[in-house]
PDB file of C-alpha atoms in Angstrom:
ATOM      1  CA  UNK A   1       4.645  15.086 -29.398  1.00 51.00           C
ATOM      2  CA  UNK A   2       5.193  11.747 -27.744  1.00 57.00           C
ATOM      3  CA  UNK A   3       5.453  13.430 -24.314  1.00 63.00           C
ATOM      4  CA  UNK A   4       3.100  11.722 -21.152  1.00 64.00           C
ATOM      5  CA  UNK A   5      -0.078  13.600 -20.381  1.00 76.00           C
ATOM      6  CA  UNK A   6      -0.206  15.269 -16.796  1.00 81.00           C
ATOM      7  CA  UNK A   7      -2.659  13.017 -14.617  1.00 83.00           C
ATOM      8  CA  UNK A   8      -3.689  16.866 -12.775  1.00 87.00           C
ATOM      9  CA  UNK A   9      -6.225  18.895 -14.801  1.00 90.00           C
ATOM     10  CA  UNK A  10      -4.079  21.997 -13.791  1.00 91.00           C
ATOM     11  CA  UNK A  11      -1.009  20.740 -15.409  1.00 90.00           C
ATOM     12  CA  UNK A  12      -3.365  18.921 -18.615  1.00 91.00           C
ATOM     13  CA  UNK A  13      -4.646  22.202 -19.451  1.00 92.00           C
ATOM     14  CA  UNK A  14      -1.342  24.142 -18.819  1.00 93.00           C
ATOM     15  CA  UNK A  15       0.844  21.550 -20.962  1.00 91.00           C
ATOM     16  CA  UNK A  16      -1.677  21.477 -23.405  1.00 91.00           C
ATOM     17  CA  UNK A  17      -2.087  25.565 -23.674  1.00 93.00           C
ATOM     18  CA  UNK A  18       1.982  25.710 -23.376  1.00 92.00           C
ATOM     19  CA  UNK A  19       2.970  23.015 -26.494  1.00 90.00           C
ATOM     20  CA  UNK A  20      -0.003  23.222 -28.397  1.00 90.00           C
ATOM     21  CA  UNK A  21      -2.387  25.963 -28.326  1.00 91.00           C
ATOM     22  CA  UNK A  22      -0.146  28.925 -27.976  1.00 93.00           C
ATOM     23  CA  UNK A  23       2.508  28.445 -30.755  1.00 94.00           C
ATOM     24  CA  UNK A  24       0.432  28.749 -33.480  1.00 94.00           C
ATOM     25  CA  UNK A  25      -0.975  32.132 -32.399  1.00 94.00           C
ATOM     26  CA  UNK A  26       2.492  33.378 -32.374  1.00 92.00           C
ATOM     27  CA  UNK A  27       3.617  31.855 -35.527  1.00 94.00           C
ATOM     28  CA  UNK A  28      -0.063  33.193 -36.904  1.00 95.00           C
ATOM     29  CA  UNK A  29       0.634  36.543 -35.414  1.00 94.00           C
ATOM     30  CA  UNK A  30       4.307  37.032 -37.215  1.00 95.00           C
ATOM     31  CA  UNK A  31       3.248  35.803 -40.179  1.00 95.00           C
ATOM     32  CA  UNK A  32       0.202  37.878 -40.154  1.00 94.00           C
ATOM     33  CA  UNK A  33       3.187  40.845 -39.605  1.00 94.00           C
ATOM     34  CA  UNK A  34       5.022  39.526 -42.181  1.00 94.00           C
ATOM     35  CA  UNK A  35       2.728  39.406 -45.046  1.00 93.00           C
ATOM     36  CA  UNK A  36       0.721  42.865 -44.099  1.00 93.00           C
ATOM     37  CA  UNK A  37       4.469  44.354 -43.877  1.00 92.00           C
ATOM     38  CA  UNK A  38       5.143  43.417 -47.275  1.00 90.00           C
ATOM     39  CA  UNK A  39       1.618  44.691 -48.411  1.00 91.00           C
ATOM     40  CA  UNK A  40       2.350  47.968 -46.889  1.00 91.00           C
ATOM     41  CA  UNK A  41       5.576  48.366 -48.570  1.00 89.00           C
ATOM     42  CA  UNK A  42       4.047  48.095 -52.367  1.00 88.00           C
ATOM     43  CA  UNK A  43       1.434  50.197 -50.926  1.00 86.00           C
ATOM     44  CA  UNK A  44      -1.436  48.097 -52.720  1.00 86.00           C
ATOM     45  CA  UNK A  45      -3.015  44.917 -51.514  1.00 85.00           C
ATOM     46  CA  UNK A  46      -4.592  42.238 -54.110  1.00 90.00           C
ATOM     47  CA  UNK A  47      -7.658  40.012 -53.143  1.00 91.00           C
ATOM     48  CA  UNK A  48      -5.215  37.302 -52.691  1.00 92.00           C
ATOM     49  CA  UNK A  49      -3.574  39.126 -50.375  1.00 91.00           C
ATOM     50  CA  UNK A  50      -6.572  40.562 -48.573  1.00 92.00           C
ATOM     51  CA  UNK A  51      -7.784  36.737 -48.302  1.00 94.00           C
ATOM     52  CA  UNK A  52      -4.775  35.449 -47.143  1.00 94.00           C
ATOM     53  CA  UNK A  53      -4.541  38.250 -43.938  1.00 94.00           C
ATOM     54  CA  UNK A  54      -7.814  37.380 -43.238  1.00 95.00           C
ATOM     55  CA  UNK A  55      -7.324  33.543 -42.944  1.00 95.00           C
ATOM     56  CA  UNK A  56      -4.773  34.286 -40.549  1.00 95.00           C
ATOM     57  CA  UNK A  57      -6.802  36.406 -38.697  1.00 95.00           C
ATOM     58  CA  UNK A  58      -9.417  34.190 -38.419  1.00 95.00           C
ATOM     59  CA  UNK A  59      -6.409  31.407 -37.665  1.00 94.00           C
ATOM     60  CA  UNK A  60      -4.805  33.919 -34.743  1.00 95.00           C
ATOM     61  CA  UNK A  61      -8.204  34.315 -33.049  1.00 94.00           C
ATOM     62  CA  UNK A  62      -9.124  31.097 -33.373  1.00 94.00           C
ATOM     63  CA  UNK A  63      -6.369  29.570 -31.605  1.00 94.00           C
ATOM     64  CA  UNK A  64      -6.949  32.147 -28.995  1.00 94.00           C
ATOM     65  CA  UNK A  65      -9.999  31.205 -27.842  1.00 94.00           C
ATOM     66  CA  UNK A  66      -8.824  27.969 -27.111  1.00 94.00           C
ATOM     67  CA  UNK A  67      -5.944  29.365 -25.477  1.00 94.00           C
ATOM     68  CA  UNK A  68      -8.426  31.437 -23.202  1.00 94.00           C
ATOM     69  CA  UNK A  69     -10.398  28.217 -22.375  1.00 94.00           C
ATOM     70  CA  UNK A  70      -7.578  26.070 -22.014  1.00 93.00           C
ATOM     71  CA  UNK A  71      -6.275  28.297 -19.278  1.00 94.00           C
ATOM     72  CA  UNK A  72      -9.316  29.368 -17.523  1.00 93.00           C
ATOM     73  CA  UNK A  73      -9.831  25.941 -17.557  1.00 94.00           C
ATOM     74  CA  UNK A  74      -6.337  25.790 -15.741  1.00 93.00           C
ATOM     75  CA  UNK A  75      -7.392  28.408 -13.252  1.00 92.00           C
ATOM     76  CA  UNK A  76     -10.375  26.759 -12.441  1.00 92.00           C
ATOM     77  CA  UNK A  77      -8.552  23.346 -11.565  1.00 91.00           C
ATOM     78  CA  UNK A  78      -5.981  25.886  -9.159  1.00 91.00           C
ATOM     79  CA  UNK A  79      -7.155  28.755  -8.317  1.00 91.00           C
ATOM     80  CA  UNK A  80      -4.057  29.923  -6.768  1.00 90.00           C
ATOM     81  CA  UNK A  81      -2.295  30.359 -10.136  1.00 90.00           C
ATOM     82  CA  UNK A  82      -4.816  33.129 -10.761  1.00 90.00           C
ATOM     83  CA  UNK A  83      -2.573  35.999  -9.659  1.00 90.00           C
ATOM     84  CA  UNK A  84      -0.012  34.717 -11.330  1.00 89.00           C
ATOM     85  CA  UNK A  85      -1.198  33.965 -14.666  1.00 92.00           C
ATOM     86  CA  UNK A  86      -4.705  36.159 -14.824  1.00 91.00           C
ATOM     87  CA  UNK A  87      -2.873  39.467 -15.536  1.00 93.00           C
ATOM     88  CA  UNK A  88      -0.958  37.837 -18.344  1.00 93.00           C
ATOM     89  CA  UNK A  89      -3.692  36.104 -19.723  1.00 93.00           C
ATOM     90  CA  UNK A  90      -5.983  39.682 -19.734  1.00 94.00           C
ATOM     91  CA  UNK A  91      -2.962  41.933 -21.173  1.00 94.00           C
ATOM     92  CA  UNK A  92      -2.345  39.195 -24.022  1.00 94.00           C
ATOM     93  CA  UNK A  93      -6.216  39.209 -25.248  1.00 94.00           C
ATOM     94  CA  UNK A  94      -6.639  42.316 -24.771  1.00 94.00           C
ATOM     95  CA  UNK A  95      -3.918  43.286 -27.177  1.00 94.00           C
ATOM     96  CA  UNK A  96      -4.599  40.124 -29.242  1.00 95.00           C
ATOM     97  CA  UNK A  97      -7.684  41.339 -29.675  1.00 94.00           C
ATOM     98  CA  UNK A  98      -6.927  45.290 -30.315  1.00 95.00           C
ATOM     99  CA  UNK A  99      -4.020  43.883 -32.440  1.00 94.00           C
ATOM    100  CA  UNK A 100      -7.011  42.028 -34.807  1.00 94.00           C
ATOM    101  CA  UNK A 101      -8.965  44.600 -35.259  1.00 95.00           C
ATOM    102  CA  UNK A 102      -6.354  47.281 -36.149  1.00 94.00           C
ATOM    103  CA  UNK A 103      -4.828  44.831 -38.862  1.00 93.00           C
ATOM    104  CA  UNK A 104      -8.729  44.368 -40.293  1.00 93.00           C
ATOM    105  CA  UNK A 105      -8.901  48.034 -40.106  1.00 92.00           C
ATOM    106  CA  UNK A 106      -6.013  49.471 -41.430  1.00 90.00           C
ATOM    107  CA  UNK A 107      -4.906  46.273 -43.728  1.00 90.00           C
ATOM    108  CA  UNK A 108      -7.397  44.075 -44.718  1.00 91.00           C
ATOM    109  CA  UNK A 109     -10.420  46.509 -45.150  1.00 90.00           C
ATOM    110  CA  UNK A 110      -9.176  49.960 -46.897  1.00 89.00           C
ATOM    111  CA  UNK A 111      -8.856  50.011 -50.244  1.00 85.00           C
ATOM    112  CA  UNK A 112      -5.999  52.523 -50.106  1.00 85.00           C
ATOM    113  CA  UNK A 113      -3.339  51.733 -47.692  1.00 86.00           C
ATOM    114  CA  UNK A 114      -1.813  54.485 -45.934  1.00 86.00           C
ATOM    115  CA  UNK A 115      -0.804  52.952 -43.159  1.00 89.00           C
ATOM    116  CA  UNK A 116       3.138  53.774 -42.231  1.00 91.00           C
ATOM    117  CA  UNK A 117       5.031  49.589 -42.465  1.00 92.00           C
ATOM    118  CA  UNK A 118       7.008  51.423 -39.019  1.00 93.00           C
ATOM    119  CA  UNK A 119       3.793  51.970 -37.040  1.00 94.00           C
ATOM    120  CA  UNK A 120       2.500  48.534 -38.326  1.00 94.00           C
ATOM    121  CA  UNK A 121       5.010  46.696 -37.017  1.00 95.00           C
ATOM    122  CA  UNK A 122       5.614  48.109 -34.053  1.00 95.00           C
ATOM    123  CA  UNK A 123       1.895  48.173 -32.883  1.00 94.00           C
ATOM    124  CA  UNK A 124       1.923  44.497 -34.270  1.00 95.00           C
ATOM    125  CA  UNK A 125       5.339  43.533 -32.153  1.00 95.00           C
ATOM    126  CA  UNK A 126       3.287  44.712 -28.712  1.00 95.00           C
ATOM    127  CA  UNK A 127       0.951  41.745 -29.638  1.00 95.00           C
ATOM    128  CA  UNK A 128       3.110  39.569 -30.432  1.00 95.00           C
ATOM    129  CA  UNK A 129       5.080  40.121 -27.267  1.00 95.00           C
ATOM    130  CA  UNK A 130       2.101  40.357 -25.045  1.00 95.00           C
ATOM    131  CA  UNK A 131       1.790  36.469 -26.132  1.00 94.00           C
ATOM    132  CA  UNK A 132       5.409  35.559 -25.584  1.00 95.00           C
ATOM    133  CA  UNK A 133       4.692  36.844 -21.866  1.00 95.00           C
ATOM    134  CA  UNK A 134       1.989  34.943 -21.803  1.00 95.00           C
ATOM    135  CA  UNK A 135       3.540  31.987 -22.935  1.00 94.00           C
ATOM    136  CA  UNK A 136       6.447  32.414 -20.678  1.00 95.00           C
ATOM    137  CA  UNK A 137       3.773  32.493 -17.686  1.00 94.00           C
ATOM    138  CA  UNK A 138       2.096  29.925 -18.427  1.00 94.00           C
ATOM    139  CA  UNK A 139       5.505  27.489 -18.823  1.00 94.00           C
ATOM    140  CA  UNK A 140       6.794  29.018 -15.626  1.00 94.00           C
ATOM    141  CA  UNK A 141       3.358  28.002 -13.968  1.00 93.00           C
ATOM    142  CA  UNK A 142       3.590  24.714 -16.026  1.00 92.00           C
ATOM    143  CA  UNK A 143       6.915  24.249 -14.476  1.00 92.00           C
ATOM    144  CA  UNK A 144       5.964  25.020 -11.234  1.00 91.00           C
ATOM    145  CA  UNK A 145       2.748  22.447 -11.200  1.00 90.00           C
ATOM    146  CA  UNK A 146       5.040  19.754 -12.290  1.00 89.00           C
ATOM    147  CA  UNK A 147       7.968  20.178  -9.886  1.00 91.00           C
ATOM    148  CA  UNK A 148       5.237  20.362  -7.466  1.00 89.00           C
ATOM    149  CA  UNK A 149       3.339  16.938  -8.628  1.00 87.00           C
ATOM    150  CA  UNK A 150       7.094  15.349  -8.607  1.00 89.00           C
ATOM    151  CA  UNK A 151       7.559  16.550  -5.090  1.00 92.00           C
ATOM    152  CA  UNK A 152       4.269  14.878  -4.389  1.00 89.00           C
ATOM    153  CA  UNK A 153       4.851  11.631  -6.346  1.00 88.00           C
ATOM    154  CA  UNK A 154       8.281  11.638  -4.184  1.00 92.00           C
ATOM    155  CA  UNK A 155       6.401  12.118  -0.875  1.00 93.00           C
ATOM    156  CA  UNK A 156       4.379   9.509  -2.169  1.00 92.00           C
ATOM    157  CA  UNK A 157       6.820   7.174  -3.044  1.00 93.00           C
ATOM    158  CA  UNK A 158       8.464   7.784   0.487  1.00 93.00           C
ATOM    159  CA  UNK A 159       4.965   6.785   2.318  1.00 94.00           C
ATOM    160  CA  UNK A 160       4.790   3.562  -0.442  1.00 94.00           C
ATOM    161  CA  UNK A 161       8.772   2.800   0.722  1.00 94.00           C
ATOM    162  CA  UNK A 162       8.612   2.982   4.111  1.00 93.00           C
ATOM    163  CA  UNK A 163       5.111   1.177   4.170  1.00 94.00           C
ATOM    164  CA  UNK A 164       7.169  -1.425   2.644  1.00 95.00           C
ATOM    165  CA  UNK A 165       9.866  -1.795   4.610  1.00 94.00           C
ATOM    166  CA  UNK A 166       7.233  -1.502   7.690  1.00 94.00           C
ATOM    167  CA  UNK A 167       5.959  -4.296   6.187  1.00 95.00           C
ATOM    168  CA  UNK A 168       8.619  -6.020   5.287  1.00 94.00           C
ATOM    169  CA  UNK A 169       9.453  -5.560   9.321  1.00 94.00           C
ATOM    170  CA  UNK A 170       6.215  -6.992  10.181  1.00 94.00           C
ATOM    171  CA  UNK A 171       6.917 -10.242   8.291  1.00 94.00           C
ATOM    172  CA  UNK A 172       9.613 -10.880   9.564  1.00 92.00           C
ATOM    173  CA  UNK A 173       8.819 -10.328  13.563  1.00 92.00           C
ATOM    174  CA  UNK A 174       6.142 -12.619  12.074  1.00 91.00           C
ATOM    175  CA  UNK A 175       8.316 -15.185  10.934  1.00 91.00           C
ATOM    176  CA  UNK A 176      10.465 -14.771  13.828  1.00 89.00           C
ATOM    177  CA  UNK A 177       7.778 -14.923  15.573  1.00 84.00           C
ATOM    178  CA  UNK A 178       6.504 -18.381  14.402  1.00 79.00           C
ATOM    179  CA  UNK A 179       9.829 -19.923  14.656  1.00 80.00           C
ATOM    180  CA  UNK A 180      10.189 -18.792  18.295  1.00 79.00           C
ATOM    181  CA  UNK A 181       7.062 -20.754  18.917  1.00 78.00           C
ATOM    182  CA  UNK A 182       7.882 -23.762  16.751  1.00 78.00           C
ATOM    183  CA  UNK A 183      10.958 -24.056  18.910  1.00 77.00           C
ATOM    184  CA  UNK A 184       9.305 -23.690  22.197  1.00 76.00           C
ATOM    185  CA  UNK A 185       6.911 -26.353  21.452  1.00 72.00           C
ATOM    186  CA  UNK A 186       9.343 -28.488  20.203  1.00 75.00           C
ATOM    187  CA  UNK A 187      11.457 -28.122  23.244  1.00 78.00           C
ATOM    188  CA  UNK A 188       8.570 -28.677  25.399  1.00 72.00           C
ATOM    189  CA  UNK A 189       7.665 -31.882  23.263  1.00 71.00           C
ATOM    190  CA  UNK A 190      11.119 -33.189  24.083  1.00 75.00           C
ATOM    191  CA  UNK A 191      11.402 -32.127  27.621  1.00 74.00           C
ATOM    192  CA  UNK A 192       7.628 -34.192  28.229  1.00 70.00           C
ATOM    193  CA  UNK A 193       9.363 -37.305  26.176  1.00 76.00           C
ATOM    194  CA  UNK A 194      12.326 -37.331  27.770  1.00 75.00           C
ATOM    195  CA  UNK A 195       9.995 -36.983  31.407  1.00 74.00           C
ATOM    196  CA  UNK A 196       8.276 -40.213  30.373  1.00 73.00           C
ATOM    197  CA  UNK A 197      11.352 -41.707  29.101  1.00 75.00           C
ATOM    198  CA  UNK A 198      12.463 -41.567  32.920  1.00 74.00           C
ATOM    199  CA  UNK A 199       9.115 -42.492  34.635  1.00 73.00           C
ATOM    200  CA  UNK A 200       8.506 -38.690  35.658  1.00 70.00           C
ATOM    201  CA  UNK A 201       4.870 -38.699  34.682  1.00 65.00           C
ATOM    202  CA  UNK A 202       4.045 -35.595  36.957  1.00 69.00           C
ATOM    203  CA  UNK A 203       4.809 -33.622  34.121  1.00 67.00           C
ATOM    204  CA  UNK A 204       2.543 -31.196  32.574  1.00 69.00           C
ATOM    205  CA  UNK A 205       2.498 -28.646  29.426  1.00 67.00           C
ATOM    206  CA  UNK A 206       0.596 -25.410  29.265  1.00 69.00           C
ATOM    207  CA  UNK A 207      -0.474 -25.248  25.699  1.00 68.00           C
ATOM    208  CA  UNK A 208      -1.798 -22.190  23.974  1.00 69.00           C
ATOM    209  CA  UNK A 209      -2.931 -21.544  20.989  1.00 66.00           C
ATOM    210  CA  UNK A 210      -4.603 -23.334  18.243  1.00 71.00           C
ATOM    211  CA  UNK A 211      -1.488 -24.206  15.838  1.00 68.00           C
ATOM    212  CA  UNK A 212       0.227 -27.548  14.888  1.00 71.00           C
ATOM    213  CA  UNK A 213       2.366 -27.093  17.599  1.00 68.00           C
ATOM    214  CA  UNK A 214      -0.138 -26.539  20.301  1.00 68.00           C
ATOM    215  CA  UNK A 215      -1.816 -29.581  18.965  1.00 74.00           C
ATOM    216  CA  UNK A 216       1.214 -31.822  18.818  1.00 72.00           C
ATOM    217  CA  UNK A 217       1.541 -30.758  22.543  1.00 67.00           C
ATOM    218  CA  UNK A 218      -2.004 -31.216  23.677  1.00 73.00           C
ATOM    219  CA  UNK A 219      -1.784 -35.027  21.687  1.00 76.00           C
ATOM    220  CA  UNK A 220       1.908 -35.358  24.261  1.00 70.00           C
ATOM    221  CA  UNK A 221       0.401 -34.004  27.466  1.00 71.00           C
ATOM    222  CA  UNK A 222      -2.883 -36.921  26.957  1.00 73.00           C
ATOM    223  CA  UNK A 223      -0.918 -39.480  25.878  1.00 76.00           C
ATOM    224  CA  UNK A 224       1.308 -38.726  29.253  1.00 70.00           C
ATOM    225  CA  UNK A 225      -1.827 -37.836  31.219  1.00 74.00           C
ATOM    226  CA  UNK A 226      -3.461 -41.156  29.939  1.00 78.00           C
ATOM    227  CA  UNK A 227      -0.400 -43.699  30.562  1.00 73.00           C
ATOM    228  CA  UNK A 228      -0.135 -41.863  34.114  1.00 73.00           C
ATOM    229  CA  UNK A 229      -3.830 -42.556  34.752  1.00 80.00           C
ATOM    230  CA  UNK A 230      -3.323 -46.201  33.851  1.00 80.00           C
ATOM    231  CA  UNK A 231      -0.202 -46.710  35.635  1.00 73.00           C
ATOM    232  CA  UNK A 232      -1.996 -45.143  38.463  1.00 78.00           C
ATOM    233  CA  UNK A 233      -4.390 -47.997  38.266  1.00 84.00           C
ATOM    234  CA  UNK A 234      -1.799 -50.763  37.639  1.00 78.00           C
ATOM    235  CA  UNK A 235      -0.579 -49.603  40.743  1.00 80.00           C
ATOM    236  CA  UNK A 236      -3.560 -49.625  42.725  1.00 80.00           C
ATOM    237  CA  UNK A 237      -4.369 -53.245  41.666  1.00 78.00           C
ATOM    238  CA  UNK A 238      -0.764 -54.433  42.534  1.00 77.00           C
ATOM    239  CA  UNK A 239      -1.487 -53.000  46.236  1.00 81.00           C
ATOM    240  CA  UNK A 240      -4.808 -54.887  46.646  1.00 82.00           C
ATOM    241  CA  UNK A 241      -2.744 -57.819  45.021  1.00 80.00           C
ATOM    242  CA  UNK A 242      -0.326 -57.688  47.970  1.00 77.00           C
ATOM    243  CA  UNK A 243      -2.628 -56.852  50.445  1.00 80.00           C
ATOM    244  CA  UNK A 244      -5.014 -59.999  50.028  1.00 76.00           C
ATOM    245  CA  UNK A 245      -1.701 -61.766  49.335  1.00 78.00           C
ATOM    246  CA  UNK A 246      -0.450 -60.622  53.149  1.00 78.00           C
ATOM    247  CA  UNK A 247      -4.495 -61.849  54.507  1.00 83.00           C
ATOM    248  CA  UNK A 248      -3.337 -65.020  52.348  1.00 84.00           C
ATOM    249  CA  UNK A 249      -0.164 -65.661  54.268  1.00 78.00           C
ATOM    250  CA  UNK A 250      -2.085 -64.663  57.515  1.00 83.00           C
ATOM    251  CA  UNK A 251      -4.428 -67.714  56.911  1.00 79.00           C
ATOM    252  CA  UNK A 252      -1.982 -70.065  56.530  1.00 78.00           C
ATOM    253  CA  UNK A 253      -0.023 -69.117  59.224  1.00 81.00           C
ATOM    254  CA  UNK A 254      -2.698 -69.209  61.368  1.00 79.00           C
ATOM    255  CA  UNK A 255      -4.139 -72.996  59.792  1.00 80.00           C
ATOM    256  CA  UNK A 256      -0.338 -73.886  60.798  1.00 80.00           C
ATOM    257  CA  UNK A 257      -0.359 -73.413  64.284  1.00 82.00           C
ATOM    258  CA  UNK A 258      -4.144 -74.468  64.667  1.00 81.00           C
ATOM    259  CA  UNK A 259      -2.517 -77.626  63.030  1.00 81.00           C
ATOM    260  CA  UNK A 260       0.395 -77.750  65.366  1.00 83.00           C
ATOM    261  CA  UNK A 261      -2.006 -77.201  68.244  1.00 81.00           C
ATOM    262  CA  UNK A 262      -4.421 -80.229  66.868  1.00 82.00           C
ATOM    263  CA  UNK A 263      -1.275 -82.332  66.662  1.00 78.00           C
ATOM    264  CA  UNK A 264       0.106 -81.916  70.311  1.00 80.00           C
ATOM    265  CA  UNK A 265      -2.512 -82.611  71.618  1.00 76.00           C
ATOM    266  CA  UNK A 266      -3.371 -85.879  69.073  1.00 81.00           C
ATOM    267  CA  UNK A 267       0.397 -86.536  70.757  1.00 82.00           C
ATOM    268  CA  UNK A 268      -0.817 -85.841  74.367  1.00 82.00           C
ATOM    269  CA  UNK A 269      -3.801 -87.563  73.483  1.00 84.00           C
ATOM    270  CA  UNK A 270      -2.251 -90.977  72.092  1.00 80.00           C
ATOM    271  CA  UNK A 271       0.407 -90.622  75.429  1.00 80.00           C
ATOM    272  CA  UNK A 272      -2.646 -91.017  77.456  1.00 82.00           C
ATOM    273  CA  UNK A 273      -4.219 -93.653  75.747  1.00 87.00           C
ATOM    274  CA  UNK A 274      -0.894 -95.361  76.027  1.00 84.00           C
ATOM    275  CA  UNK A 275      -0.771 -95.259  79.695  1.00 84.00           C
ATOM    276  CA  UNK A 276      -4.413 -96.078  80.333  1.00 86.00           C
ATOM    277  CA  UNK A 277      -3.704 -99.070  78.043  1.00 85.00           C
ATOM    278  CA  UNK A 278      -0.749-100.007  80.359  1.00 83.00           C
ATOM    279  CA  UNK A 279      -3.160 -99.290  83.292  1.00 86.00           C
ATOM    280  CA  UNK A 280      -5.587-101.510  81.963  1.00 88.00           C
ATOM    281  CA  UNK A 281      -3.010-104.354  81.254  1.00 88.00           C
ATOM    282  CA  UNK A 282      -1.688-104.281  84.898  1.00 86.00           C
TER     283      UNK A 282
END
């Protein structure tokens, strides 16, 4: 029939009792009223004829037991279609089944037919419509499982949509989220360069985080932390350079006015010399 299987066994059973079990019983059932209608009318049946009511009755209750299992098979899956379809179902077997046996009866099995073609048809028109009603259950229950599947699927669908777009939300506070901290390190990373640039090496970076970024900041704040430890120590040499070049100074100033001390009195010395050397000569 080309039509898409219902993934429910409720609605499998009921779509497959709807389009494919239950026409033929109808279609059996007429024709079966059709051909013993004509029978009764000559008033004599032929073995032919006898063989051809009884192939239909054998066709008609054939296809009813699979209608039967199809749809307790159906009730089983949901119970709750039970009051709904189990009345049907009972009435249309029950007169199926009465309906049989009265045509095998009062058709097939006499040899002289006396029944009246009015009463036949009528009593065969009950069964016949007991099966319509059945089949007009059973498509208003098939109806009712599928609108109620598609409201599910839609419900479904809903909880599958707004997953996404919750989703799709989470990305992107994710991606926001990544670029916020791409930028802050970055900033930071400039901030620290442009501290060195100026010979503020007091600077410091909390990093967290195990990232590019917080890497590229941790390599920053030891390279800064590194050239401030050594120009820490340049600096400490330079001041024991200038202190030992103040004791230096201190030295020499000293020597010099030992020296100029030695000299006066080499001068007071040579002075004295002088005059005992004029002393002597007079």
């Amino acid at each position: 029939s080309g039509l898409v299987l219902h993934p429910e066994p409720v609605g499998y059973f009921l779509q497959d009792v709807a389009l494919r079990q239950m026409p033929p019983v109808a279609e059996a059932m007429a024709r079966l009223r059709g051909s013993a209608m004509g029978v009764l009318s000559r008033g004599d049946a032929t073995t032919t004829d006898r063989a051809q009511l009884s192939a239909l009755v054998r066709q008609a209750r054939l296809q009813a037991e699979a209608v039967d299992k199809g749809l307790k098979l159906a009730l089983q899956a949901d119970p709750a279609l039970r009051d709904r379809l189990g009345p049907l179902l009972e009435a249309a077997t029950s007169r199926l089944r009465d309906g049989l046996a009265y045509a095998e009866s009062r058709v097939i099995q006499p040899q002289a037919l006396d029944e009246k073609p009015a009463t036949w048809w009528a009593q065969m028109t009950q069964v016949i419509d007991a099966q319509y009603a059945l089949a007009d259950g059973v498509r208003d229950a098939l109806a009712l499982v599928m609108t109620r599947h598609a409201d599910a699927v839609k419900l479904r669908l809903l909880a599958e949509v707004g997953g996404v777009a919750l989703l799709m939300v989470l990305c992107l506070w994710i991606i926001g989220s990544v670029g916020h901290q791409m930028v802050q390190a970055v900033d930071q990373a400039v901030q620290l360069a442009e501290a060195v640039a100026a010979g503020d090496l007091s600077r410091q970076v909390v990093v967290r985080g195990q990232d590019e970024s917080a890497r590229m900041l941790r390599a920053l704040d030891g390279m800064a932390r590194s050239l401030s430890t050594t120009v820490s120590t340049v600096r400490d040499n330079a001041s024991q350079v200038a202190s030992a070049s103040a004791q230096i100074a201190q030295g020499n100033l000293d020597l010099s006015t030992r020296t100029e001390q030695q000299a006066s009195a080499l001068q007071q010395t040579a002075a004295s010399i002088e005059e005992l050397g004029a002393t002597v000569s007079h």
